[in-house]
Amino acid sequence: MLQLHTLERYKDDQGNEIVYDGEVRREKIDIRFKGSNNTLVIDARADIKDLLVTFSGDNGRIEIAQTTKKRAGLRFELRCGHESLIRIGENVGCAGRTFISAVEGVTATIGADVMFAKNIEVRGDDTHPIYDVRTEKRMNPSRSIVVGEHVWIAKHAVVMGGVTIGNGSVIGFRSIVTSSIPNNCVAVGAPARVVRRNIAWERPEVVPRRPNEEYPRKGEKSAQYWNLTDDDGVQGSPVVRPRPATKRRWTRVLPAPVRRLARKLRSS
């Protein structure tokens, strides 16, 4: 395993490469290549605060876009396996280190303007395989993840493989997202379920605000993300099917002694 502690342009004879033309960084940088032909592409204007990258296979690729707006900075632990891709959009912010894992050829995509709180996990895999003992078939294959633009993911939340989160949504504290969430929703719980639709959120904190102050202040509204929820707009959205009507048996409305007598007559 090759381990680097400096973020700068790099290429080795195994085909591993770092594409980066920004300021050389040495603090909280840990980049590990365990295979070959892996590529880490970081925009020169990306605000890297804390970065641990592990390429655990061959032909992996990680892309981190620029930071052009005031954000908390980029704090990531990224694990990229064989033939896998992690793509992080522009102006993403992380209050604490966020773990993202894409292995076995899957993709993890983080849209622009996403806000991560602390201790977040976005994982397309379960790290270890689970099998059906009768068929010996794998039950938990790795699956791709898409986190849309301007999504707020609160502390200790987990986003699992096969999930798409629509633009402008909020994932609540300690939620576990196991199925896709539409745009402009609040989803909470384990597993996460939509509890509010047609919402919008903004980054400025409420902590310093005065009571009854109007929201949003002038210039705070990101109008492109103020949209009505489209429940059909995200692949994999759960389908709620009506329960089939059941006929009520007439005997259930009779007094208990009469029901007992009817059962005796049917059995005789």
PDB file of C-alpha atoms in Angstrom, residues 73 154 197 238 267:
ATOM      1  CA  GLY A  73     -15.131  23.161   4.412  1.00  0.00           C
ATOM      2  CA  ALA A 154     -28.414  16.127   9.930  1.00  0.00           C
ATOM      3  CA  ARG A 197     -43.680  17.814   1.824  1.00  0.00           C
ATOM      4  CA  PRO A 238     -42.153   3.712  -2.305  1.00  0.00           C
ATOM      5  CA  SER A 267     -69.388 -28.666  12.426  1.00  0.00           C
TER       6      SER A 267
END
